[in-house]
Short mmCIF file of C-alpha atoms and ligand atoms in Angstrom, two decimals:
data_model
loop_
_atom_site.label_atom_id
_atom_site.label_comp_id
_atom_site.label_asym_id
_atom_site.label_seq_id
_atom_site.Cartn_x
_atom_site.Cartn_y
_atom_site.Cartn_z
CA MET A 17 -50.20 -28.86 5.76
CA ALA A 18 -53.93 -29.31 5.97
CA ASP A 19 -55.72 -28.98 2.66
CA LYS A 20 -57.61 -25.74 2.54
CA PRO A 21 -60.75 -26.01 0.44
CA SER A 22 -59.92 -24.02 -2.67
CA PRO A 23 -62.21 -21.03 -3.10
CA ASP A 24 -64.61 -20.92 -6.03
CA VAL A 25 -62.53 -18.37 -7.93
CA GLU A 26 -65.22 -17.58 -10.46
CA ALA A 27 -67.90 -17.01 -7.83
CA CYS A 28 -65.56 -14.77 -5.78
CA LEU A 29 -64.56 -12.68 -8.77
CA LEU A 30 -68.14 -12.22 -9.99
CA ALA A 31 -69.32 -11.29 -6.48
CA HIS A 32 -66.45 -8.81 -6.17
CA LEU A 33 -67.31 -7.12 -9.46
CA ASN A 34 -71.02 -7.27 -8.69
CA SER A 35 -70.46 -5.28 -5.50
CA GLY A 36 -69.22 -2.44 -7.65
CA SER A 37 -65.50 -2.93 -7.12
CA GLU A 38 -62.96 -3.43 -9.87
CA VAL A 39 -59.72 -5.39 -9.93
CA PRO A 40 -56.81 -3.12 -10.86
CA ASP A 41 -54.19 -5.84 -10.54
CA SER A 42 -55.03 -9.52 -10.92
CA ARG A 43 -51.79 -10.50 -9.14
CA SER A 44 -52.74 -8.96 -5.84
CA TYR A 45 -56.34 -10.13 -6.26
CA ALA A 46 -55.11 -13.72 -6.73
CA SER A 47 -53.02 -13.52 -3.59
CA SER A 48 -55.92 -12.02 -1.64
CA LEU A 49 -57.93 -15.11 -2.64
CA GLY A 50 -55.01 -17.36 -1.82
CA VAL A 51 -54.85 -18.91 -5.30
CA SER A 52 -52.12 -18.89 -7.90
CA HIS A 53 -52.20 -16.26 -10.60
CA LYS A 54 -52.46 -19.02 -13.19
CA GLU A 55 -55.65 -20.34 -11.61
CA LEU A 56 -57.23 -16.88 -11.68
CA GLU A 57 -55.99 -16.35 -15.22
CA ASP A 58 -57.89 -19.43 -16.46
CA VAL A 59 -61.10 -18.10 -14.93
CA ILE A 60 -60.49 -14.65 -16.43
CA LYS A 61 -59.97 -16.14 -19.90
CA SER A 62 -63.16 -18.14 -19.73
CA LEU A 63 -65.21 -15.20 -18.42
CA SER A 64 -63.82 -12.74 -20.93
CA ALA A 65 -64.54 -15.11 -23.83
CA PHE A 66 -68.21 -14.67 -22.94
CA ARG A 67 -67.66 -10.93 -22.31
CA ILE A 68 -68.87 -11.37 -18.74
CA VAL A 69 -65.78 -9.55 -17.57
CA GLU A 70 -63.67 -7.10 -19.48
CA SER A 71 -59.98 -7.62 -18.97
CA THR A 72 -57.12 -5.39 -19.98
CA ASP A 73 -53.67 -6.90 -20.32
CA VAL A 74 -50.89 -5.21 -18.46
CA THR A 75 -47.42 -6.32 -19.41
CA LYS A 76 -44.31 -5.09 -17.76
CA GLU A 77 -40.71 -6.05 -17.79
CA THR A 78 -39.35 -6.00 -14.30
CA TRP A 79 -36.01 -6.76 -12.71
CA VAL A 80 -36.10 -9.71 -10.38
CA LEU A 81 -33.39 -10.89 -8.03
CA THR A 82 -31.41 -14.01 -8.81
CA GLU A 83 -31.04 -16.71 -6.21
CA GLU A 84 -27.59 -15.43 -5.30
CA ALA A 85 -28.99 -11.92 -4.74
CA ARG A 86 -31.80 -13.24 -2.58
CA GLY A 87 -29.12 -14.82 -0.40
CA TYR A 88 -27.47 -11.41 0.03
CA VAL A 89 -30.78 -9.83 0.99
CA ALA A 90 -31.12 -12.43 3.73
CA ASN A 91 -27.51 -12.58 4.99
CA GLY A 92 -25.90 -9.34 3.85
CA SER A 93 -23.59 -8.64 0.92
CA PRO A 94 -20.41 -10.73 0.63
CA GLU A 95 -18.30 -7.75 1.76
CA ALA A 96 -20.53 -7.21 4.78
CA GLN A 97 -20.50 -10.90 5.64
CA LEU A 98 -16.72 -10.85 5.41
CA VAL A 99 -16.30 -7.86 7.69
CA ALA A 100 -18.74 -9.36 10.20
CA ALA A 101 -16.72 -12.57 10.26
CA ILE A 102 -13.41 -10.86 11.22
CA PRO A 103 -12.82 -10.85 15.01
CA PRO A 104 -11.14 -7.75 16.65
CA GLU A 105 -7.71 -9.43 16.57
CA GLY A 106 -8.06 -10.27 12.86
CA ALA A 107 -8.20 -13.69 11.17
CA SER A 108 -6.12 -15.60 8.64
CA LYS A 109 -7.33 -15.94 5.04
CA ASP A 110 -7.65 -19.69 5.40
CA VAL A 111 -9.87 -19.44 8.45
CA LEU A 112 -12.10 -16.88 6.76
CA LYS A 113 -12.26 -18.87 3.58
CA GLU A 114 -13.32 -21.93 5.45
CA LYS A 115 -16.00 -19.99 7.26
CA LEU A 116 -17.41 -18.12 4.26
CA GLY A 117 -16.79 -20.37 1.24
CA SER A 118 -17.27 -18.66 -2.09
CA VAL A 119 -18.47 -15.47 -0.39
CA PHE A 120 -14.87 -14.91 0.84
CA ASP A 121 -13.36 -14.33 -2.60
CA ILE A 122 -16.21 -12.12 -3.78
CA GLY A 123 -16.26 -10.13 -0.53
CA MET A 124 -12.48 -9.56 -0.35
CA LYS A 125 -12.42 -7.36 -3.46
CA THR A 126 -15.10 -4.88 -2.48
CA ALA A 127 -14.15 -4.88 1.20
CA ALA A 128 -10.55 -3.98 0.24
CA LYS A 129 -11.75 -1.32 -2.23
CA ASN A 130 -13.95 0.22 0.47
CA LYS A 131 -10.98 0.10 2.85
CA TRP A 132 -13.04 -1.93 5.31
CA ILE A 133 -10.20 -4.38 5.74
CA GLY A 134 -6.41 -4.18 5.82
CA PHE A 135 -3.32 -6.30 6.37
CA GLU A 136 -0.67 -6.24 8.99
CA LYS A 137 2.73 -5.12 7.77
CA GLY A 138 4.88 -8.14 7.01
CA ASN A 139 1.99 -10.58 7.36
CA LYS A 140 -0.15 -10.60 4.25
CA ASP A 141 -2.10 -13.54 5.55
CA LEU A 142 -3.75 -11.85 8.50
CA VAL A 143 -6.88 -9.94 7.54
CA LEU A 144 -7.71 -7.04 9.85
CA ARG A 145 -10.95 -5.22 10.27
CA LYS A 146 -10.54 -1.45 9.75
CA VAL A 147 -14.04 -0.12 10.53
CA ASP A 148 -16.57 -0.64 13.27
CA ASN A 149 -19.75 -0.02 11.40
CA ILE A 150 -20.38 -0.42 7.76
CA LYS A 151 -23.30 0.53 5.58
CA ASP A 152 -24.29 -2.46 3.46
CA GLU A 153 -25.22 -0.59 0.32
CA LEU A 154 -25.57 -3.65 -1.92
CA GLN A 155 -28.05 -5.27 0.42
CA GLU A 156 -30.05 -2.06 0.56
CA GLN A 157 -30.11 -1.67 -3.20
CA LEU A 158 -31.31 -5.24 -3.61
CA LYS A 159 -33.99 -4.77 -0.97
CA ARG A 160 -35.24 -1.63 -2.68
CA LEU A 161 -35.45 -3.39 -6.05
CA GLU A 162 -37.24 -6.32 -4.51
CA SER A 163 -39.92 -4.08 -3.09
CA GLY A 164 -40.55 -2.62 -6.52
CA GLU A 165 -38.62 0.66 -6.23
CA SER A 166 -36.75 1.82 -9.30
CA ALA A 167 -33.00 2.24 -9.42
CA SER A 168 -30.59 4.37 -11.45
CA ASP A 169 -29.21 2.99 -14.72
CA LYS A 170 -25.77 2.77 -13.18
CA VAL A 171 -26.98 0.62 -10.31
CA ILE A 172 -28.98 -1.61 -12.68
CA ASP A 173 -25.98 -2.05 -15.01
CA ASP A 174 -23.78 -2.90 -12.10
CA LEU A 175 -26.17 -5.50 -10.67
CA LYS A 176 -26.76 -6.98 -14.09
CA ARG A 177 -23.02 -7.37 -14.63
CA ARG A 178 -22.72 -9.14 -11.29
CA LYS A 179 -25.60 -11.44 -12.33
CA LEU A 180 -27.63 -10.40 -9.31
CA ILE A 181 -30.73 -9.36 -11.25
CA MET A 182 -32.47 -10.56 -14.38
CA LYS A 183 -35.28 -9.29 -16.52
CA GLU A 184 -38.64 -10.98 -16.31
CA LYS A 185 -41.71 -10.26 -18.35
CA SER A 186 -44.92 -10.45 -16.42
CA ILE A 187 -48.51 -10.18 -17.51
CA TRP A 188 -51.42 -9.40 -15.33
CA TYR A 189 -54.88 -8.06 -15.86
CA ALA A 190 -57.09 -5.18 -14.85
CA LEU A 191 -60.68 -6.36 -14.60
CA LYS A 192 -64.12 -4.83 -14.66
CA LYS A 193 -67.66 -5.86 -15.57
CA GLY A 194 -68.12 -6.80 -19.20
CA PRO A 195 -71.14 -6.03 -21.41
CA GLN A 196 -72.59 -9.49 -20.69
CA PHE A 197 -71.94 -9.31 -16.96
CA VAL A 198 -73.93 -11.66 -14.74
CA ALA A 199 -73.55 -12.16 -11.02
CA LYS A 200 -73.73 -15.90 -11.52
CA ARG A 201 -73.02 -17.84 -14.66
CA LYS A 202 -75.73 -20.23 -15.67
CA LYS A 203 -74.55 -23.65 -16.66
CA LEU A 204 -75.77 -24.11 -20.20
CA ALA A 205 -76.95 -27.53 -21.30
CA THR A 206 -75.18 -29.04 -24.28
CA ASP A 207 -77.42 -32.00 -25.07
CA VAL A 208 -81.08 -32.89 -24.79
CA THR A 209 -80.95 -36.06 -22.76
CA GLN A 210 -83.53 -38.71 -22.04
CA GLU A 211 -83.83 -37.19 -18.56
CA HIS A 212 -84.66 -33.76 -19.99
CA LEU A 213 -87.37 -35.26 -22.17
CA ARG A 214 -88.86 -37.32 -19.38
CA SER A 215 -88.97 -34.48 -16.85
CA GLY A 216 -89.96 -31.89 -19.43
CA ASP A 217 -87.35 -29.43 -18.08
CA TRP A 218 -85.90 -28.98 -21.57
CA LYS A 219 -88.56 -26.29 -22.04
CA GLU A 220 -86.90 -24.09 -19.40
CA ILE A 221 -83.24 -24.84 -19.59
CA GLU A 222 -80.90 -22.77 -21.70
CA PHE A 223 -78.84 -24.55 -24.28
CA LYS A 224 -75.38 -23.69 -25.35
CA ASP A 225 -75.19 -22.20 -28.84
CA TYR A 226 -73.70 -24.29 -31.58
CA ASN A 227 -70.15 -23.28 -32.34
CA PHE A 228 -70.04 -23.61 -36.08
CA GLY A 229 -66.48 -22.30 -36.10
CA ALA A 230 -65.14 -25.16 -33.96
CA GLN A 231 -62.65 -27.46 -35.60
CA GLY A 232 -63.78 -31.03 -36.06
CA GLN A 233 -61.88 -33.99 -34.74
CA PRO A 234 -59.34 -35.34 -37.21
CA ILE A 235 -60.95 -38.26 -38.97
CA ALA A 236 -59.34 -41.59 -38.24
CA VAL A 237 -59.15 -42.79 -41.80
CA GLY A 238 -56.47 -44.95 -43.37
CA TYR A 239 -53.44 -43.43 -45.00
CA VAL A 240 -51.64 -44.67 -48.06
CA GLN A 241 -48.08 -45.85 -47.58
CA PRO A 242 -45.76 -44.10 -50.08
CA LEU A 243 -44.79 -47.43 -51.62
CA LEU A 244 -48.43 -48.26 -52.27
CA GLU A 245 -49.05 -44.82 -53.69
CA VAL A 246 -46.16 -45.04 -56.15
CA ARG A 247 -47.08 -48.63 -56.91
CA GLU A 248 -50.57 -47.57 -57.90
CA ALA A 249 -49.24 -44.73 -60.06
CA ILE A 250 -46.94 -47.18 -61.85
CA GLU A 251 -49.71 -49.72 -62.22
CA ASN A 252 -51.79 -47.02 -63.92
CA ILE A 253 -48.98 -46.24 -66.34
CA PHE A 254 -48.72 -49.93 -67.31
CA LEU A 255 -52.48 -50.17 -67.73
CA GLN A 256 -52.56 -47.04 -69.91
CA MET A 257 -49.84 -48.62 -72.05
CA GLY A 258 -51.97 -51.73 -72.57
CA PHE A 259 -50.18 -54.12 -70.20
CA SER A 260 -51.95 -56.76 -68.12
CA GLU A 261 -50.86 -57.97 -64.69
CA MET A 262 -49.11 -61.28 -64.10
CA PRO A 263 -49.97 -63.43 -61.05
CA THR A 264 -47.18 -62.94 -58.51
CA ASN A 265 -48.60 -64.86 -55.56
CA ASN A 266 -45.68 -67.23 -55.06
CA PHE A 267 -42.81 -65.92 -53.00
CA VAL A 268 -41.42 -69.44 -52.86
CA GLU A 269 -40.10 -70.54 -56.22
CA SER A 270 -37.93 -73.36 -57.48
CA SER A 271 -34.43 -72.70 -58.75
CA PHE A 272 -35.71 -74.05 -62.03
CA TRP A 273 -38.08 -71.14 -62.69
CA ASN A 274 -35.92 -68.56 -60.95
CA PHE A 275 -32.64 -69.50 -62.68
CA ASP A 276 -32.49 -72.55 -64.97
CA ALA A 277 -35.33 -71.63 -67.29
CA LEU A 278 -33.63 -68.24 -67.64
CA PHE A 279 -30.49 -69.90 -69.01
CA GLN A 280 -28.63 -68.98 -65.83
CA PRO A 281 -25.89 -71.62 -65.33
CA GLN A 282 -25.97 -73.68 -62.15
CA GLN A 283 -22.53 -72.40 -61.10
CA HIS A 284 -23.57 -68.76 -61.38
CA PRO A 285 -22.59 -66.82 -58.22
CA ALA A 286 -26.15 -65.49 -57.76
CA ARG A 287 -27.17 -69.08 -57.02
CA ASP A 288 -24.92 -69.13 -53.98
CA SER A 289 -26.56 -69.09 -50.55
CA HIS A 290 -24.73 -65.82 -49.89
CA ASP A 291 -26.99 -64.14 -52.40
CA THR A 292 -30.13 -66.26 -52.28
CA PHE A 293 -32.35 -67.53 -49.47
CA PHE A 294 -32.85 -71.27 -49.98
CA LEU A 295 -35.66 -73.08 -48.18
CA GLU A 296 -34.92 -75.76 -45.60
CA ALA A 297 -38.40 -77.27 -45.76
CA PRO A 298 -39.65 -78.11 -48.26
CA ALA A 299 -36.16 -78.01 -49.67
CA ALA A 300 -37.07 -79.29 -53.11
CA THR A 301 -39.94 -78.84 -55.53
CA LYS A 302 -41.95 -81.89 -56.52
CA GLN A 303 -43.31 -80.72 -59.81
CA LEU A 304 -41.50 -79.54 -62.88
CA PRO A 305 -42.75 -79.80 -66.49
CA GLU A 306 -40.77 -82.83 -67.68
CA ASP A 307 -40.64 -82.15 -71.43
CA TYR A 308 -39.61 -78.60 -70.94
CA LEU A 309 -37.09 -79.57 -68.24
CA GLU A 310 -35.37 -81.87 -70.73
CA LYS A 311 -35.05 -79.01 -73.19
CA VAL A 312 -33.66 -76.67 -70.57
CA LYS A 313 -31.14 -79.30 -69.52
CA GLU A 314 -30.13 -79.81 -73.14
CA VAL A 315 -29.61 -76.12 -73.86
CA HIS A 316 -27.48 -75.66 -70.73
CA GLN A 317 -25.36 -78.73 -71.45
CA SER A 318 -24.90 -78.65 -75.19
CA GLY A 319 -26.85 -75.73 -76.61
CA GLY A 320 -29.07 -75.84 -79.67
CA TYR A 321 -31.13 -73.13 -81.40
CA GLY A 322 -27.86 -71.75 -82.75
CA SER A 323 -26.14 -71.79 -79.31
CA LYS A 324 -23.19 -73.80 -78.01
CA GLY A 325 -24.65 -73.97 -74.50
CA TYR A 326 -22.45 -73.89 -71.39
CA GLY A 327 -21.06 -77.40 -71.73
CA TYR A 328 -21.41 -78.56 -68.12
CA ASP A 329 -23.19 -81.41 -66.42
CA TRP A 330 -26.65 -80.03 -65.57
CA LYS A 331 -28.13 -81.41 -62.33
CA ARG A 332 -31.81 -81.83 -61.63
CA GLU A 333 -31.29 -81.60 -57.82
CA GLU A 334 -29.88 -78.14 -58.29
CA ALA A 335 -32.95 -77.06 -60.30
CA GLU A 336 -35.33 -78.55 -57.72
CA LYS A 337 -33.98 -76.47 -54.82
CA ASN A 338 -36.63 -74.18 -53.41
CA LEU A 339 -35.83 -70.54 -52.72
CA LEU A 340 -37.44 -67.19 -52.09
CA ARG A 341 -37.61 -65.68 -55.54
CA THR A 342 -34.74 -63.29 -56.18
CA HIS A 343 -36.47 -61.44 -59.02
CA THR A 344 -39.92 -61.25 -60.59
CA THR A 345 -38.34 -62.35 -63.86
CA ALA A 346 -39.20 -65.81 -62.48
CA VAL A 347 -42.83 -64.75 -62.82
CA SER A 348 -42.23 -63.52 -66.38
CA THR A 349 -40.61 -66.83 -67.26
CA ARG A 350 -43.59 -68.85 -66.02
CA MET A 351 -45.93 -66.55 -67.99
CA LEU A 352 -43.92 -66.85 -71.17
CA TYR A 353 -43.85 -70.64 -70.85
CA LYS A 354 -47.63 -70.61 -70.41
CA LEU A 355 -48.02 -68.29 -73.38
CA ALA A 356 -45.85 -70.58 -75.50
CA GLN A 357 -48.29 -73.45 -74.85
CA GLU A 358 -51.21 -71.44 -76.25
CA LYS A 359 -51.62 -71.93 -79.99
CA PRO A 360 -51.78 -69.90 -82.13
CA PHE A 361 -49.35 -67.47 -80.59
CA ALA A 362 -50.78 -64.06 -79.69
CA PRO A 363 -48.58 -61.04 -78.74
CA LYS A 364 -48.76 -59.90 -75.11
CA ARG A 365 -47.72 -57.08 -72.79
CA TYR A 366 -47.31 -58.09 -69.17
CA TYR A 367 -46.31 -56.36 -65.95
CA SER A 368 -45.96 -57.21 -62.28
CA ILE A 369 -45.08 -55.37 -59.08
CA ASP A 370 -44.31 -57.55 -56.09
CA ARG A 371 -41.84 -58.64 -53.51
CA VAL A 372 -38.46 -60.27 -54.09
CA PHE A 373 -35.79 -61.46 -51.63
CA ARG A 374 -32.01 -61.29 -51.60
CA ASN A 375 -29.62 -62.51 -48.94
CA GLU A 376 -27.81 -59.19 -48.68
CA ALA A 377 -26.42 -57.07 -45.87
CA VAL A 378 -29.01 -54.47 -44.93
CA ASP A 379 -27.90 -50.83 -45.15
CA ARG A 380 -29.29 -47.39 -46.04
CA THR A 381 -30.11 -48.45 -49.58
CA HIS A 382 -30.49 -52.22 -49.33
CA LEU A 383 -33.03 -54.48 -47.71
CA ALA A 384 -33.21 -58.24 -47.80
CA GLU A 385 -36.68 -57.93 -49.26
CA PHE A 386 -37.96 -55.27 -51.60
CA HIS A 387 -40.38 -54.80 -54.47
CA GLN A 388 -39.63 -55.24 -58.12
CA ILE A 389 -41.43 -53.73 -61.04
CA GLU A 390 -41.23 -55.83 -64.15
CA GLY A 391 -42.53 -55.24 -67.66
CA LEU A 392 -42.28 -57.27 -70.85
CA ILE A 393 -43.57 -57.27 -74.41
CA CYS A 394 -43.65 -60.43 -76.45
CA ASP A 395 -44.18 -60.15 -80.22
CA TYR A 396 -42.75 -60.94 -83.63
CA GLY A 397 -39.81 -58.91 -84.84
CA LEU A 398 -39.14 -56.72 -81.80
CA THR A 399 -35.79 -54.90 -81.78
CA LEU A 400 -33.58 -53.05 -79.35
CA GLY A 401 -35.07 -49.85 -80.81
CA ASP A 402 -38.50 -51.00 -79.65
CA LEU A 403 -37.13 -51.60 -76.17
CA ILE A 404 -35.57 -48.13 -76.02
CA GLY A 405 -38.81 -46.56 -77.28
CA VAL A 406 -40.97 -48.38 -74.73
CA LEU A 407 -38.57 -47.49 -71.91
CA GLU A 408 -38.69 -43.84 -72.95
CA ASP A 409 -42.49 -43.90 -72.87
CA PHE A 410 -42.61 -45.70 -69.56
CA PHE A 411 -40.02 -43.63 -67.70
CA SER A 412 -41.22 -40.29 -69.04
CA SER A 413 -44.67 -41.10 -67.61
CA LEU A 414 -42.83 -41.52 -64.32
CA GLY A 415 -41.36 -38.04 -64.68
CA MET A 416 -37.96 -39.25 -65.88
CA SER A 417 -37.62 -38.11 -69.45
CA LYS A 418 -33.84 -37.85 -69.77
CA LEU A 419 -32.60 -41.43 -70.17
CA ARG A 420 -29.24 -42.99 -70.96
CA PHE A 421 -28.42 -46.63 -71.55
CA LYS A 422 -25.29 -48.53 -70.69
CA PRO A 423 -24.40 -51.98 -72.04
CA ALA A 424 -24.69 -54.61 -69.30
CA TYR A 425 -24.77 -58.35 -68.79
CA ASN A 426 -27.57 -60.67 -67.68
CA PRO A 427 -27.40 -64.41 -68.35
CA TYR A 428 -30.93 -64.29 -69.82
CA THR A 429 -30.80 -61.17 -72.00
CA GLU A 430 -28.72 -60.20 -75.00
CA PRO A 431 -28.25 -57.34 -75.52
CA SER A 432 -28.71 -56.01 -71.99
CA MET A 433 -28.82 -52.39 -70.88
CA GLU A 434 -28.72 -50.61 -67.56
CA ILE A 435 -31.05 -47.61 -67.51
CA PHE A 436 -29.94 -44.26 -66.09
CA SER A 437 -32.08 -41.19 -65.62
CA TYR A 438 -30.97 -37.62 -65.00
CA HIS A 439 -32.36 -36.46 -61.68
CA ASP A 440 -33.02 -32.73 -61.73
CA GLY A 441 -33.16 -32.49 -57.94
CA LEU A 442 -29.99 -34.47 -57.27
CA LYS A 443 -28.35 -33.01 -60.40
CA LYS A 444 -26.86 -36.31 -61.42
CA TRP A 445 -27.50 -39.48 -63.40
CA VAL A 446 -28.98 -42.23 -61.24
CA GLU A 447 -29.41 -45.88 -62.15
CA VAL A 448 -33.11 -46.65 -62.36
CA GLY A 449 -33.34 -50.10 -63.89
CA ASN A 450 -32.07 -52.98 -65.95
CA SER A 451 -33.37 -54.28 -69.26
CA GLY A 452 -32.73 -56.43 -72.29
CA MET A 453 -34.00 -58.79 -74.93
CA PHE A 454 -34.53 -62.36 -73.70
CA ARG A 455 -32.10 -64.81 -75.30
CA PRO A 456 -33.24 -67.47 -77.78
CA GLU A 457 -31.74 -70.06 -75.38
CA MET A 458 -34.49 -69.01 -72.98
CA LEU A 459 -37.42 -68.51 -75.37
CA LEU A 460 -37.10 -71.32 -77.93
CA PRO A 461 -37.02 -74.27 -75.46
CA MET A 462 -40.35 -72.94 -74.13
CA GLY A 463 -41.87 -73.45 -77.53
CA LEU A 464 -42.33 -69.84 -78.57
CA PRO A 465 -42.32 -69.54 -82.37
CA GLU A 466 -39.11 -68.58 -84.19
CA GLY A 467 -39.04 -64.85 -84.83
CA VAL A 468 -40.86 -63.97 -81.60
CA ASN A 469 -38.82 -61.64 -79.41
CA VAL A 470 -39.32 -60.48 -75.85
CA ILE A 471 -38.18 -57.09 -74.64
CA ALA A 472 -38.21 -56.69 -70.86
CA TRP A 473 -37.10 -54.48 -68.02
CA GLY A 474 -37.08 -54.43 -64.27
CA LEU A 475 -36.58 -51.89 -61.51
CA SER A 476 -37.17 -51.63 -57.79
CA LEU A 477 -40.23 -49.84 -56.43
CA GLU A 478 -38.28 -48.45 -53.48
CA ARG A 479 -35.74 -46.48 -55.46
CA PRO A 480 -38.07 -44.15 -57.39
CA THR A 481 -40.22 -43.81 -54.24
CA MET A 482 -37.21 -42.69 -52.19
CA ILE A 483 -36.28 -40.17 -54.87
CA LEU A 484 -39.85 -38.85 -55.12
CA TYR A 485 -40.31 -38.51 -51.37
CA GLY A 486 -36.78 -37.34 -50.60
CA ILE A 487 -36.16 -40.30 -48.27
CA ASP A 488 -32.50 -41.28 -48.02
CA ASN A 489 -32.75 -44.34 -45.78
CA ILE A 490 -34.74 -47.26 -47.15
CA ARG A 491 -35.58 -48.37 -43.59
CA ASP A 492 -37.65 -45.19 -43.16
CA LEU A 493 -39.80 -46.40 -46.02
CA PHE A 494 -40.21 -50.11 -45.49
CA GLY A 495 -39.93 -52.43 -42.51
CA PRO A 496 -40.48 -52.26 -38.74
CA LYS A 497 -38.84 -48.83 -38.27
CA VAL A 498 -41.29 -46.91 -40.45
CA ASP A 499 -42.79 -43.94 -38.61
CA PHE A 500 -46.58 -43.87 -39.00
CA ASN A 501 -46.57 -40.09 -38.71
CA LEU A 502 -44.50 -39.88 -41.85
CA ILE A 503 -47.21 -41.77 -43.66
CA LYS A 504 -50.00 -39.68 -42.13
CA SER A 505 -48.35 -36.42 -43.08
CA ASN A 506 -47.56 -37.38 -46.66
CA PRO A 507 -48.57 -34.67 -49.08
CA LEU A 508 -51.47 -35.55 -51.33
CA CYS A 509 -49.65 -34.13 -54.31
CA ARG A 510 -46.03 -34.39 -55.26
CA LEU A 511 -43.87 -33.01 -58.01
CA GLY A 512 -43.28 -35.80 -60.48
CA LEU A 513 -45.27 -38.98 -60.97
N1 LIG B 613 -34.25 -59.41 -63.34
C1 LIG B 613 -33.49 -58.19 -63.46
C2 LIG B 613 -33.06 -57.74 -62.05
O1 LIG B 613 -33.39 -58.40 -61.12
C3 LIG B 613 -34.24 -57.12 -64.14
C4 LIG B 613 -34.50 -57.42 -65.58
C5 LIG B 613 -35.75 -57.80 -65.97
C6 LIG B 613 -33.49 -57.35 -66.49
C7 LIG B 613 -36.00 -58.10 -67.28
C8 LIG B 613 -33.72 -57.62 -67.82
C9 LIG B 613 -34.97 -58.00 -68.20
O2 LIG B 613 -32.39 -56.73 -61.90
#
């Protein structure tokens, strides 16, 4: 088909109205122009926004024919098609069925009811034609509906039941001149350009009014990842409680600082490659503080400071093995060692929030890398009561004020406690962290004075964040599968924290 140049719909419509005519029905006007109703509709919307034309919506629900019904309009109703297919001598059902397909079964019923067909006595298979002329009422009804005539309720119900018609809502418009009518719309300028200034035509041209009600473009600013948001909130709690941050910029750590200095025996299952990522290169650390290393070796092998030790043969090679740190308690240990070297001793409160790594199977609640929050207080004469009090302060600032503690075991703390908090939303107690008092076997070899205690606790950053944001799969929060839209649509305010 050759492309017909499409008419300038706006110009045609304005000229039509300008000549004094109106448009009672946009549908027929569109077809008189040879354009789709949609195309005309766009023009109408734009013109009525400027009140150049006045349009009145007309909505009507009409019955339209289904595809099946349109077939019957073209070829006759199934019963009529059936009768037409029967020759004077009659035809067998199989022959007719082959000829008519699905129309055969539908047509048989009505044709029999109307007594248009019959059967020979003793031969139920031969279909005979009983009338010469028939009046195809169904086809006529459908034709009438198609041309816009109305039909009785009974007819409509019947056609609806046979799925030959369906309701369709249509909208069209009645158009006349609007209060701002113009025979030709002027194109308004939107910007003063260099050209306008040079030619001086800016003095004559009309500019489009500013639309102060228009919505601005969304601003492409950065969005805060939930983990970073919660991290900052927690950081602020630590800072308000007088804690200072520890340097956490070493993901790679030696077994010595991650395990040995914490009085964790070299046979401990956590030191297995199933739980810990060991480095292939460099596989071993070069530097360890020799004096201190001797003391750590001694306390593992034979104890001291009131301890019996573990009584095994401590190996330096084991301590030198490099790994990805499995907890930020390695950071705390380095800090405490450093603190022990400063004389005279001064009490300290330290915190850190950073990444740790565990060789674990990844699932809805576990990742091989996550973030740990760690806090510690180092001072003379601290007790378990102090630890419980600090934890209550800390967690209630996080919005978790109902706490319970359960005795637990860590090689480096005694006593140790798991921390549970009652979650009002989930209506149950959830584990939120682990805590304890560092053992003398860990603190005294470092050189901390007798009588100095360290209370400490650790928790993951992901867990409270998931609870706060109602996220039940950790992979939606951290890692390559995170949906940026989730981050963009984060509420600015949350309940809790
Ligand atoms: N390191 C512990 C963990 O990884 C947390 C902890 C920190 C426990 C400090 C006691 C004291 O779960």
